[in-house]
Short mmCIF file of C-alpha atoms in Angstrom, two decimals:
data_model
loop_
_atom_site.label_atom_id
_atom_site.label_comp_id
_atom_site.label_asym_id
_atom_site.label_seq_id
_atom_site.Cartn_x
_atom_site.Cartn_y
_atom_site.Cartn_z
CA MET A 30 49.47 -55.65 -17.84
CA LYS A 31 46.92 -55.94 -15.05
CA GLN A 32 48.26 -55.20 -11.54
CA SER A 33 46.66 -55.64 -8.13
CA LYS A 34 47.49 -55.95 -4.44
CA ALA A 35 47.28 -59.43 -2.93
CA GLU A 36 44.27 -60.18 -0.77
CA ILE A 37 45.34 -62.60 1.98
CA LEU A 38 42.34 -64.84 2.70
CA ARG A 39 43.89 -66.92 5.47
CA GLU A 40 47.18 -67.74 7.16
CA TYR A 41 48.06 -71.25 8.36
CA GLY A 42 50.74 -71.86 10.96
CA PRO A 43 53.37 -71.50 12.14
CA PHE A 44 53.48 -75.25 12.71
CA PRO A 45 55.44 -77.26 15.30
CA ASP A 46 59.00 -78.09 14.16
CA VAL A 47 58.55 -76.21 10.87
CA ASN A 48 61.09 -73.40 10.37
CA HIS A 49 60.72 -73.02 6.62
CA VAL A 50 57.99 -73.80 4.09
CA ALA A 51 59.19 -74.59 0.57
CA GLY A 52 57.07 -76.30 -2.10
CA VAL A 53 53.27 -76.39 -1.95
CA THR A 54 50.73 -78.52 -3.84
CA TYR A 55 47.04 -79.45 -3.54
CA ASP A 56 45.47 -82.87 -4.04
CA GLY A 57 41.85 -81.71 -4.00
CA ARG A 58 41.54 -82.28 -0.28
CA HIS A 59 44.84 -81.46 1.42
CA VAL A 60 47.49 -78.80 0.88
CA TRP A 61 50.86 -80.56 0.95
CA PHE A 62 53.87 -78.44 1.92
CA ALA A 63 57.57 -79.23 2.08
CA SER A 64 59.47 -78.39 5.25
CA GLY A 65 63.01 -79.67 4.73
CA ASP A 66 62.86 -83.20 6.09
CA ARG A 67 59.21 -84.04 5.54
CA LEU A 68 56.08 -83.46 3.50
CA ASN A 69 53.04 -82.32 5.45
CA ALA A 70 49.34 -82.67 4.59
CA LEU A 71 47.36 -79.64 5.77
CA ASP A 72 43.58 -79.66 6.07
CA PRO A 73 42.78 -76.18 4.68
CA ASP A 74 39.38 -76.04 6.40
CA ALA A 75 40.50 -77.06 9.89
CA GLY A 76 43.96 -75.50 9.57
CA ASP A 77 45.70 -78.55 11.02
CA VAL A 78 48.46 -80.83 9.72
CA VAL A 79 46.82 -84.24 9.59
CA ARG A 80 49.72 -86.33 8.30
CA SER A 81 53.43 -86.15 7.45
CA ILE A 82 55.78 -88.20 5.27
CA ASP A 83 59.43 -88.41 6.32
CA VAL A 84 61.26 -87.59 3.07
CA ALA A 85 63.78 -84.95 1.97
CA ALA A 86 61.65 -81.99 0.89
CA GLN A 87 63.75 -78.92 0.19
CA ALA A 88 62.03 -77.15 -2.69
CA GLY A 89 59.07 -77.55 -5.08
CA THR A 90 56.19 -80.01 -4.66
CA ALA A 91 53.64 -81.22 -7.24
CA PHE A 92 50.74 -83.69 -7.54
CA ASP A 93 49.69 -85.43 -10.77
CA GLY A 94 46.37 -86.80 -9.51
CA ARG A 95 47.97 -89.93 -8.10
CA TYR A 96 51.56 -89.32 -7.05
CA LEU A 97 53.48 -86.55 -5.29
CA PHE A 98 56.68 -85.16 -6.79
CA GLN A 99 59.22 -83.51 -4.52
CA ILE A 100 62.51 -81.72 -5.23
CA ALA A 101 65.45 -82.56 -2.98
CA GLU A 102 69.23 -82.45 -3.50
CA GLY A 103 69.18 -81.96 -7.26
CA GLN A 104 66.58 -84.67 -7.87
CA ILE A 105 62.83 -85.00 -8.19
CA GLN A 106 61.37 -87.83 -6.13
CA LYS A 107 58.16 -89.55 -7.21
CA ILE A 108 56.30 -90.50 -4.03
CA ASP A 109 53.30 -92.70 -3.34
CA PRO A 110 51.25 -90.55 -0.93
CA LYS A 111 49.49 -93.60 0.51
CA THR A 112 52.67 -95.31 1.68
CA GLY A 113 55.29 -92.54 1.59
CA THR A 114 57.50 -94.75 -0.62
CA VAL A 115 59.86 -93.04 -3.07
CA LEU A 116 59.16 -94.90 -6.32
CA LYS A 117 61.83 -93.30 -8.52
CA THR A 118 64.02 -90.22 -8.92
CA ILE A 119 64.95 -88.11 -11.95
CA PRO A 120 67.55 -85.32 -12.24
CA THR A 121 66.59 -81.66 -12.14
CA PRO A 122 67.69 -79.24 -14.87
CA ALA A 123 69.18 -76.59 -12.55
CA LYS A 124 71.17 -79.19 -10.56
CA GLY A 125 70.36 -77.84 -7.10
CA GLY A 126 69.16 -74.35 -8.06
CA ASP A 127 65.62 -75.59 -8.62
CA SER A 128 62.66 -74.00 -6.87
CA GLY A 129 58.95 -74.48 -7.69
CA LEU A 130 57.33 -77.54 -9.23
CA ALA A 131 53.99 -78.10 -10.99
CA TRP A 132 52.23 -80.81 -12.99
CA ALA A 133 50.44 -79.87 -16.24
CA GLU A 134 49.90 -81.32 -19.71
CA GLY A 135 51.39 -84.63 -18.62
CA THR A 136 54.73 -83.03 -17.80
CA LEU A 137 56.53 -81.35 -14.91
CA TRP A 138 57.26 -77.62 -14.84
CA ILE A 139 60.13 -76.57 -12.62
CA GLY A 140 61.39 -73.17 -11.51
CA ASP A 141 65.07 -72.31 -11.94
CA TYR A 142 65.48 -69.76 -9.15
CA ARG A 143 68.58 -67.74 -10.01
CA GLY A 144 68.43 -68.73 -13.66
CA ARG A 145 65.13 -66.82 -13.85
CA LYS A 146 63.54 -69.54 -15.93
CA ILE A 147 60.75 -72.12 -15.91
CA HIS A 148 61.63 -75.47 -17.47
CA GLN A 149 59.22 -78.08 -18.82
CA ILE A 150 60.63 -81.58 -18.36
CA ASP A 151 59.72 -85.18 -19.11
CA PRO A 152 58.51 -86.75 -15.82
CA GLU A 153 59.94 -90.15 -16.74
CA THR A 154 63.46 -89.16 -17.74
CA GLY A 155 63.99 -85.55 -16.63
CA ALA A 156 64.76 -84.57 -20.24
CA LEU A 157 64.38 -80.84 -20.89
CA LEU A 158 61.51 -80.09 -23.28
CA ARG A 159 61.46 -76.28 -23.27
CA SER A 160 62.34 -73.23 -21.17
CA ILE A 161 60.52 -69.96 -20.51
CA ASP A 162 62.38 -66.82 -19.37
CA SER A 163 61.34 -64.61 -16.47
CA ASN A 164 62.89 -61.30 -15.41
CA ARG A 165 62.68 -62.16 -11.71
CA PHE A 166 63.95 -64.94 -9.44
CA VAL A 167 61.43 -67.77 -9.84
CA THR A 168 60.03 -69.64 -6.84
CA GLY A 169 56.64 -71.42 -7.04
CA VAL A 170 55.03 -72.50 -10.31
CA THR A 171 51.44 -73.52 -11.04
CA TRP A 172 48.97 -73.97 -13.90
CA ILE A 173 45.25 -73.17 -13.65
CA ASP A 174 42.67 -73.16 -16.46
CA GLY A 175 45.45 -73.34 -19.05
CA GLU A 176 47.24 -70.35 -17.49
CA LEU A 177 50.86 -70.42 -16.31
CA TRP A 178 51.55 -68.59 -13.04
CA HIS A 179 54.72 -68.28 -11.03
CA ALA A 180 55.86 -66.57 -7.85
CA THR A 181 58.94 -64.40 -7.40
CA TRP A 182 61.13 -63.64 -4.41
CA GLU A 183 63.95 -61.08 -4.48
CA GLY A 184 65.11 -59.43 -1.29
CA GLU A 185 62.00 -59.14 0.87
CA LYS A 186 59.62 -58.63 -2.07
CA SER A 187 57.40 -61.22 -3.75
CA ASP A 188 54.65 -61.22 -6.31
CA ILE A 189 52.56 -63.74 -8.25
CA ARG A 190 52.65 -63.48 -12.05
CA HIS A 191 50.53 -64.79 -14.91
CA LEU A 192 52.80 -65.39 -17.92
CA GLU A 193 52.11 -65.91 -21.59
CA PRO A 194 53.80 -69.32 -22.00
CA GLU A 195 55.12 -68.75 -25.51
CA SER A 196 56.82 -65.40 -24.92
CA GLY A 197 57.17 -65.18 -21.14
CA ARG A 198 55.37 -61.82 -21.24
CA VAL A 199 53.74 -60.85 -17.93
CA LEU A 200 49.96 -60.57 -18.36
CA GLU A 201 48.96 -60.05 -14.74
CA LEU A 202 50.80 -59.31 -11.50
CA ILE A 203 49.58 -59.72 -7.91
CA GLU A 204 51.85 -57.87 -5.50
CA MET A 205 52.35 -59.35 -2.03
CA PRO A 206 52.45 -57.02 1.01
CA PRO A 207 55.95 -55.91 2.10
CA GLY A 208 57.78 -58.65 4.00
CA LEU A 209 55.42 -61.45 2.91
CA THR A 210 57.46 -63.67 0.62
CA VAL A 211 56.27 -66.58 -1.54
CA SER A 212 58.39 -69.72 -1.66
CA GLY A 213 55.93 -72.26 -3.13
CA LEU A 214 52.76 -71.73 -5.19
CA GLU A 215 49.72 -73.83 -6.07
CA SER A 216 46.18 -73.14 -7.27
CA ASP A 217 43.20 -74.86 -5.70
CA GLY A 218 41.55 -75.01 -9.13
CA GLY A 219 39.26 -72.14 -8.15
CA ASP A 220 39.63 -68.69 -6.66
CA ARG A 221 42.69 -69.07 -4.46
CA PHE A 222 46.40 -69.69 -4.53
CA TYR A 223 48.18 -71.50 -1.71
CA CYS A 224 51.55 -69.87 -1.06
CA GLY A 225 54.50 -71.16 0.91
CA GLY A 226 55.66 -68.48 3.32
CA GLY A 227 59.38 -69.28 3.37
CA ASP A 228 61.08 -68.57 6.69
CA SER A 229 57.81 -67.48 8.32
CA GLY A 230 56.91 -71.18 8.57
CA LYS A 231 53.43 -70.35 7.31
CA VAL A 232 51.18 -71.18 4.35
CA ARG A 233 48.94 -68.41 3.04
CA ALA A 234 45.82 -68.46 0.90
CA VAL A 235 45.70 -65.57 -1.60
CA ARG A 236 42.68 -64.66 -3.69
CA ARG A 237 42.84 -65.24 -7.42
CA ALA A 238 40.45 -62.90 -9.23
CA ARG A 239 38.37 -64.69 -11.86
#
């Protein structure tokens, strides 16, 4: 297993009226992050929040190329980012214990925090398709270049892990500095991860070695 220390490229925030950052996703232009009662669009170049959608946003966030998906109160909401309208909801597998969320292969991948699992579900019905075990509490989840990555958070320690999807074996581990926890996780499709900073109210960009 390859191990390294996280290189923090940039910190964003804290932001006004944001006490906790949960899910994080990227639409190719903006980093969207969940902050309890709204979704916020962050311009990663300027460092400013340029727009917010008033919607329950308590855990993972994902983007499928057209719509946002947001976990809140044991459900996943499908949201039109242009209007902020919730188009539909589906149940979550952990029924309130859900954490990270990602879109890949036409399906949703959702972290089960205390269950130490990642579930693949049908985005139309919420039906469980498969589960992958982890040996740590799972927070953010993302896919990049066919690779499955997830973040962990136990106590005040977090890391970012590359898993073999079939076995759940850890192939690579990026260790966050002490006290810097990761709540949500998303790749920008290139050399960085965007990480929700939990109770710090921040979003951090972490280098992904290629």
